[in-house]
Each structure stands twice: as structure tokens, then as C-alpha cells.
Amino acid sequence: AQRVTQPEKLLSVFKGAPVELKCNYSYSGSPELFWYVQYSRQRLQLLLRHISRESIKGFTADLNKGETSFHLKKPFAQEEDSAMYYCALSGTWGLGGGKLIFGQGTELSVKP
Amino acid sequence: DAGVTQSPTHLIKTRGQQVTLRCSPKSGHDTVSWYQQALGQGPQFIFQYYEEEERQRGNFPDRFSGHQFPNYSSELNVNALLLGDSALYLCASISAASTDTQYFGPGTRLTVL
């Protein structure tokens, strides 16, 4: 079965603390993995994708094929990181952007 | 470029009615996908349109249908509405010739009473 699991619905940390949002996936094949973010009253937007191996807003995510995980990390959380985070996968590589399978989302709350 | 736009913003219908939601893709995009996001859940893929044809479909009943027009805009139609159809409906667009990721619209909030 194709599935993305985000075990935490809510993650609350203090400003400056490290953050790790967990994502595990189930997929027969080699999917492409993404993290999307939705800030308050804004639309869903891409944060990062594993093939680009970029660090966006201080966030990184490493694909661990053995553990089928794609956890999102940031060493020092900022208040502006408070948002809803969704892990997603696509079985379609390259052109055209196929079906995305999303996890249930984790709400990150960064307290001052 | 306003990006992906959707209309209406909010909609209230009663059970058994039919609804049509609209999406205009980002400039230069020719492929449109629709997602349903129930409260507290992640988006679920409904279907994708390219060249005015349904290219991929998720696990949704035939009550959900769509259309893509020559200008690449798209409509999502839902017949015989159920209470469980209440959700945020998201549209996403991309260019079929692109290795970019999909861009999402702000969504249409549908409430079925």
C-alpha cells in the first residue's frame, strides 16, 4: 500500500530548540519525497524535495531508504516556523508532477 | 502572475445537490490536479487533467468528475452531495514539460448541510 505517515499531530518547541518532524512512507518502488508547508492563512507551498538536497529556511531532510523515512530537521527553531507541515510522496519522477500522496500533517508550534 | 486561482472561496450546499468548482492554473502551466482536504487530514488526490483528458484518478467515486478547457482551466463537479463531501478542495498546476513541483491554489471551502 502507498502511504505516508506523520506520527505527531502537534509538535511544540521553544525558540532556539532543535526540531525534528517525522515522516515514514510505504511505497513499492523509488518514490520522490517532499515536504510542504502551510503558514497561517496562506496556501500550501513546497518547502523542499529530496532530489534537490537543498536547505530551505534552515530545514533539511534526508531520505533513508532502509528505514523508509524522510524526517524534517532544523537545528534552531524560530517563531516564524510555526505552521502546518505535510510530508508527501510521488511515484512519478521527472516531468509533469504526478499524483501526490500526503501524510496527515504535523502542526509545529514554536513558543517564544 | 496571480498563481493558481480558485473560485468560489466558500460554498454552502445541501445534501443531494450538485456543485462546480473552478480553477485557473498558473501562467505557463497545462496540467491541473484536484485534491480534497478534510478537516484535520492531509490532501487526498482526486484526479489530474492534461490535454483536456483525465490522466490519473484517485480513489473517489464517479460522483466526482472534472473537465479541462482549451485554456487549461479546469472544473471539478460533484453530484449527489453527501455530508462527508464537506472539505477544502485544492487545485494544483504544473507544466507537463517541467521537472518543477506543483503549485497549489488557495482552495474552495465546501460545506454540505
Tab-separated table of C-alpha atoms in Angstrom:
chain	number	residue	atom	x	y	z
A	1	ALA	CA	0.000	0.000	0.000
A	2	GLN	CA	1.141	3.521	-0.757
A	3	ARG	CA	1.105	5.526	2.424
A	4	VAL	CA	2.755	8.442	4.211
A	5	THR	CA	2.684	8.509	7.997
A	6	GLN	CA	3.362	11.516	10.196
A	7	PRO	CA	3.040	10.195	13.736
A	8	GLU	CA	2.809	13.555	15.513
A	9	LYS	CA	-0.252	15.763	15.018
A	10	LEU	CA	1.277	18.534	17.119
A	11	LEU	CA	4.864	19.358	17.980
A	12	SER	CA	5.544	22.189	20.388
A	13	VAL	CA	9.067	23.524	20.994
A	14	PHE	CA	10.704	26.646	22.352
A	15	LYS	CA	12.506	29.148	20.147
A	16	GLY	CA	16.091	28.087	19.576
A	17	ALA	CA	15.423	24.406	20.269
A	18	PRO	CA	16.085	21.727	17.642
A	19	VAL	CA	13.123	20.443	15.647
A	20	GLU	CA	12.517	17.074	14.015
A	21	LEU	CA	9.253	16.334	12.234
A	22	LYS	CA	8.926	12.643	11.486
A	23	CYS	CA	7.771	11.119	8.226
A	24	ASN	CA	7.679	7.454	7.252
A	25	TYR	CA	6.459	6.111	3.970
A	26	SER	CA	5.352	2.878	2.373
A	27	TYR	CA	5.787	2.547	-1.375
A	28	SER	CA	6.771	-0.272	-3.714
A	29	GLY	CA	9.417	1.395	-5.819
A	30	SER	CA	11.521	4.518	-5.532
A	31	PRO	CA	9.316	7.498	-4.795
A	32	GLU	CA	10.205	11.136	-4.801
A	33	LEU	CA	9.730	12.717	-1.362
A	34	PHE	CA	8.630	16.248	-0.494
A	35	TRP	CA	7.897	18.468	2.468
A	36	TYR	CA	5.128	21.042	2.015
A	37	VAL	CA	4.333	23.829	4.472
A	38	GLN	CA	1.198	25.844	5.088
A	39	TYR	CA	1.581	29.038	7.107
A	40	SER	CA	-1.481	30.597	8.706
A	41	ARG	CA	-3.910	31.930	6.066
A	42	GLN	CA	-1.541	31.038	3.233
A	43	ARG	CA	-1.673	28.366	0.570
A	44	LEU	CA	0.195	25.090	0.601
A	45	GLN	CA	3.723	25.565	-0.724
A	46	LEU	CA	6.763	23.395	-1.322
A	47	LEU	CA	9.424	23.569	1.378
A	48	LEU	CA	11.893	21.091	-0.059
A	49	ARG	CA	12.226	17.935	-2.144
A	50	HIS	CA	14.768	15.209	-1.603
A	51	ILE	CA	16.261	15.216	-5.094
A	52	SER	CA	17.352	18.855	-4.793
A	53	ARG	CA	19.170	18.229	-1.498
A	54	GLU	CA	18.780	21.919	-0.625
A	55	SER	CA	18.446	23.547	2.756
A	56	ILE	CA	15.446	25.876	2.782
A	57	LYS	CA	14.900	28.304	5.673
A	58	GLY	CA	17.401	26.227	7.641
A	59	PHE	CA	15.405	22.991	7.190
A	60	THR	CA	16.948	19.812	5.834
A	61	ALA	CA	15.585	16.349	5.199
A	62	ASP	CA	17.466	13.170	4.401
A	63	LEU	CA	15.905	10.236	2.639
A	64	ASN	CA	16.644	6.991	4.480
A	65	LYS	CA	15.589	4.196	2.141
A	66	GLY	CA	16.423	1.485	4.665
A	67	GLU	CA	14.078	2.953	7.274
A	68	THR	CA	11.726	4.406	4.631
A	69	SER	CA	11.864	7.745	6.387
A	70	PHE	CA	12.204	11.379	5.354
A	71	HIS	CA	12.374	13.324	8.604
A	72	LEU	CA	12.500	17.127	8.519
A	73	LYS	CA	15.047	18.802	10.770
A	74	LYS	CA	16.116	22.256	11.841
A	75	PRO	CA	18.803	22.896	14.450
A	76	PHE	CA	17.326	26.101	15.898
A	77	ALA	CA	13.579	26.735	15.610
A	78	GLN	CA	12.255	30.245	15.026
A	79	GLU	CA	8.784	31.571	15.864
A	80	GLU	CA	8.102	32.137	12.170
A	81	ASP	CA	8.492	28.378	11.610
A	82	SER	CA	5.118	27.839	13.294
A	83	ALA	CA	2.940	26.245	10.598
A	84	MET	CA	1.390	23.029	9.353
A	85	TYR	CA	3.898	20.675	7.718
A	86	TYR	CA	2.969	17.895	5.308
A	87	CYS	CA	5.198	15.111	4.065
A	88	ALA	CA	4.285	13.807	0.605
A	89	LEU	CA	5.496	11.346	-1.988
A	90	SER	CA	5.117	10.944	-5.704
A	91	GLY	CA	5.716	7.793	-7.718
A	92	THR	CA	6.196	9.844	-10.850
A	93	TRP	CA	9.693	11.142	-11.336
A	94	GLY	CA	10.675	13.971	-13.556
A	95	LEU	CA	8.248	15.544	-15.923
A	96	GLY	CA	4.734	16.596	-15.216
A	97	GLY	CA	4.346	16.146	-11.473
A	98	GLY	CA	2.050	13.193	-10.881
A	99	LYS	CA	-0.226	12.226	-8.019
A	100	LEU	CA	0.988	13.330	-4.600
A	101	ILE	CA	0.253	11.185	-1.552
A	102	PHE	CA	0.211	13.269	1.626
A	103	GLY	CA	0.578	12.467	5.278
A	104	GLN	CA	-1.896	13.810	7.813
A	105	GLY	CA	0.315	16.724	8.710
A	106	THR	CA	2.149	17.917	11.809
A	107	GLU	CA	1.406	21.272	13.355
A	108	LEU	CA	4.613	22.881	14.573
A	109	SER	CA	4.246	25.481	17.304
A	110	VAL	CA	7.359	27.439	18.281
A	111	LYS	CA	6.962	29.272	21.562
A	112	PRO	CA	8.970	32.391	22.461
B	1	ASP	CA	1.080	36.364	-12.164
B	2	ALA	CA	-1.548	35.600	-9.520
B	3	GLY	CA	-0.519	31.978	-9.498
B	4	VAL	CA	-3.200	29.329	-9.237
B	5	THR	CA	-6.626	30.830	-8.612
B	6	GLN	CA	-9.797	29.099	-7.475
B	7	SER	CA	-13.438	30.132	-7.238
B	8	PRO	CA	-15.530	30.427	-5.261
B	9	THR	CA	-13.718	30.835	-1.949
B	10	HIS	CA	-16.551	29.364	0.089
B	11	LEU	CA	-19.679	27.444	-0.824
B	12	ILE	CA	-22.586	26.035	1.167
B	13	LYS	CA	-24.786	23.319	-0.343
B	14	THR	CA	-27.337	20.830	0.929
B	15	ARG	CA	-27.268	17.060	0.614
B	16	GLY	CA	-28.178	15.780	-2.823
B	17	GLN	CA	-27.242	18.964	-4.633
B	18	GLN	CA	-24.558	19.325	-7.259
B	19	VAL	CA	-21.570	21.683	-7.146
B	20	THR	CA	-18.996	23.014	-9.608
B	21	LEU	CA	-15.638	24.375	-8.506
B	22	ARG	CA	-13.271	26.237	-10.798
B	23	CYS	CA	-9.513	26.524	-11.134
B	24	SER	CA	-7.219	28.639	-13.285
B	25	PRO	CA	-3.660	27.333	-13.444
B	26	LYS	CA	-0.531	29.370	-13.061
B	27	SER	CA	0.584	31.054	-16.268
B	28	GLY	CA	2.512	28.608	-18.461
B	29	HIS	CA	1.034	25.518	-16.772
B	30	ASP	CA	-1.012	22.967	-18.710
B	31	THR	CA	-1.673	20.231	-16.144
B	32	VAL	CA	-4.197	20.546	-13.329
B	33	SER	CA	-4.728	18.269	-10.330
B	34	TRP	CA	-7.527	18.342	-7.764
B	35	TYR	CA	-7.247	17.333	-4.112
B	36	GLN	CA	-9.750	17.006	-1.281
B	37	GLN	CA	-8.619	18.015	2.204
B	38	ALA	CA	-10.969	17.036	5.007
B	39	LEU	CA	-10.608	18.793	8.359
B	40	GLY	CA	-7.508	17.608	10.187
B	41	GLN	CA	-6.302	15.489	7.267
B	42	GLY	CA	-3.747	15.821	4.522
B	43	PRO	CA	-4.859	16.457	0.943
B	44	GLN	CA	-6.131	13.429	-0.994
B	45	PHE	CA	-5.664	13.189	-4.757
B	46	ILE	CA	-8.901	13.188	-6.755
B	47	PHE	CA	-7.685	13.350	-10.371
B	48	GLN	CA	-5.370	15.089	-12.825
B	49	TYR	CA	-6.139	16.622	-16.212
B	50	TYR	CA	-3.797	17.141	-19.131
B	51	GLU	CA	-4.684	17.967	-22.724
B	52	GLU	CA	-8.349	18.073	-21.713
B	53	GLU	CA	-8.318	14.441	-20.614
B	54	GLU	CA	-8.258	12.764	-17.219
B	55	ARG	CA	-4.758	11.346	-16.926
B	56	GLN	CA	-4.790	9.893	-13.415
B	57	ARG	CA	-7.525	9.255	-10.881
B	58	GLY	CA	-7.513	8.639	-7.161
B	59	ASN	CA	-9.891	6.533	-5.128
B	60	PHE	CA	-13.002	8.689	-5.495
B	61	PRO	CA	-16.467	7.653	-6.706
B	62	ASP	CA	-17.880	8.586	-10.086
B	63	ARG	CA	-19.861	11.364	-8.420
B	64	PHE	CA	-16.635	13.309	-8.738
B	65	SER	CA	-15.958	14.365	-12.297
B	66	GLY	CA	-13.915	17.029	-13.970
B	67	HIS	CA	-13.193	18.896	-17.103
B	68	GLN	CA	-10.292	20.809	-18.590
B	69	PHE	CA	-10.797	23.571	-21.124
B	70	PRO	CA	-8.557	24.549	-24.063
B	71	ASN	CA	-7.151	27.446	-21.987
B	72	TYR	CA	-6.049	24.809	-19.390
B	73	SER	CA	-8.510	25.953	-16.720
B	74	SER	CA	-10.430	23.200	-15.019
B	75	GLU	CA	-13.668	22.413	-13.226
B	76	LEU	CA	-14.436	19.875	-10.534
B	77	ASN	CA	-18.043	18.680	-10.384
B	78	VAL	CA	-19.532	16.742	-7.513
B	79	ASN	CA	-23.016	15.246	-7.867
B	80	ALA	CA	-25.418	14.000	-5.183
B	81	LEU	CA	-23.517	15.727	-2.397
B	82	LEU	CA	-23.042	13.912	0.898
B	83	LEU	CA	-22.235	15.396	4.289
B	84	GLY	CA	-18.830	13.715	4.009
B	85	ASP	CA	-18.002	15.792	0.944
B	86	SER	CA	-17.527	18.821	3.199
B	87	ALA	CA	-13.869	19.724	2.804
B	88	LEU	CA	-11.343	22.136	1.362
B	89	TYR	CA	-10.849	21.426	-2.337
B	90	LEU	CA	-7.400	22.291	-3.642
B	91	CYS	CA	-6.272	22.741	-7.193
B	92	ALA	CA	-2.626	22.385	-8.204
B	93	SER	CA	-0.968	23.083	-11.521
B	94	ILE	CA	2.292	22.310	-13.288
B	95	SER	CA	3.756	22.281	-16.757
B	96	ALA	CA	3.936	18.778	-18.215
B	97	ALA	CA	7.338	19.693	-19.635
B	98	SER	CA	8.671	20.744	-16.251
B	99	THR	CA	10.633	18.985	-13.557
B	100	ASP	CA	9.322	21.602	-11.123
B	101	THR	CA	6.832	20.725	-8.442
B	102	GLN	CA	3.140	21.500	-8.374
B	103	TYR	CA	1.803	24.904	-7.318
B	104	PHE	CA	-1.319	24.975	-5.177
B	105	GLY	CA	-4.249	27.349	-5.156
B	106	PRO	CA	-5.876	28.749	-2.016
B	107	GLY	CA	-8.714	26.241	-2.127
B	108	THR	CA	-12.508	26.300	-2.076
B	109	ARG	CA	-14.175	25.516	1.250
B	110	LEU	CA	-17.291	23.409	0.593
B	111	THR	CA	-19.806	22.874	3.384
B	112	VAL	CA	-22.615	20.366	2.855
B	113	LEU	CA	-25.573	20.689	5.237
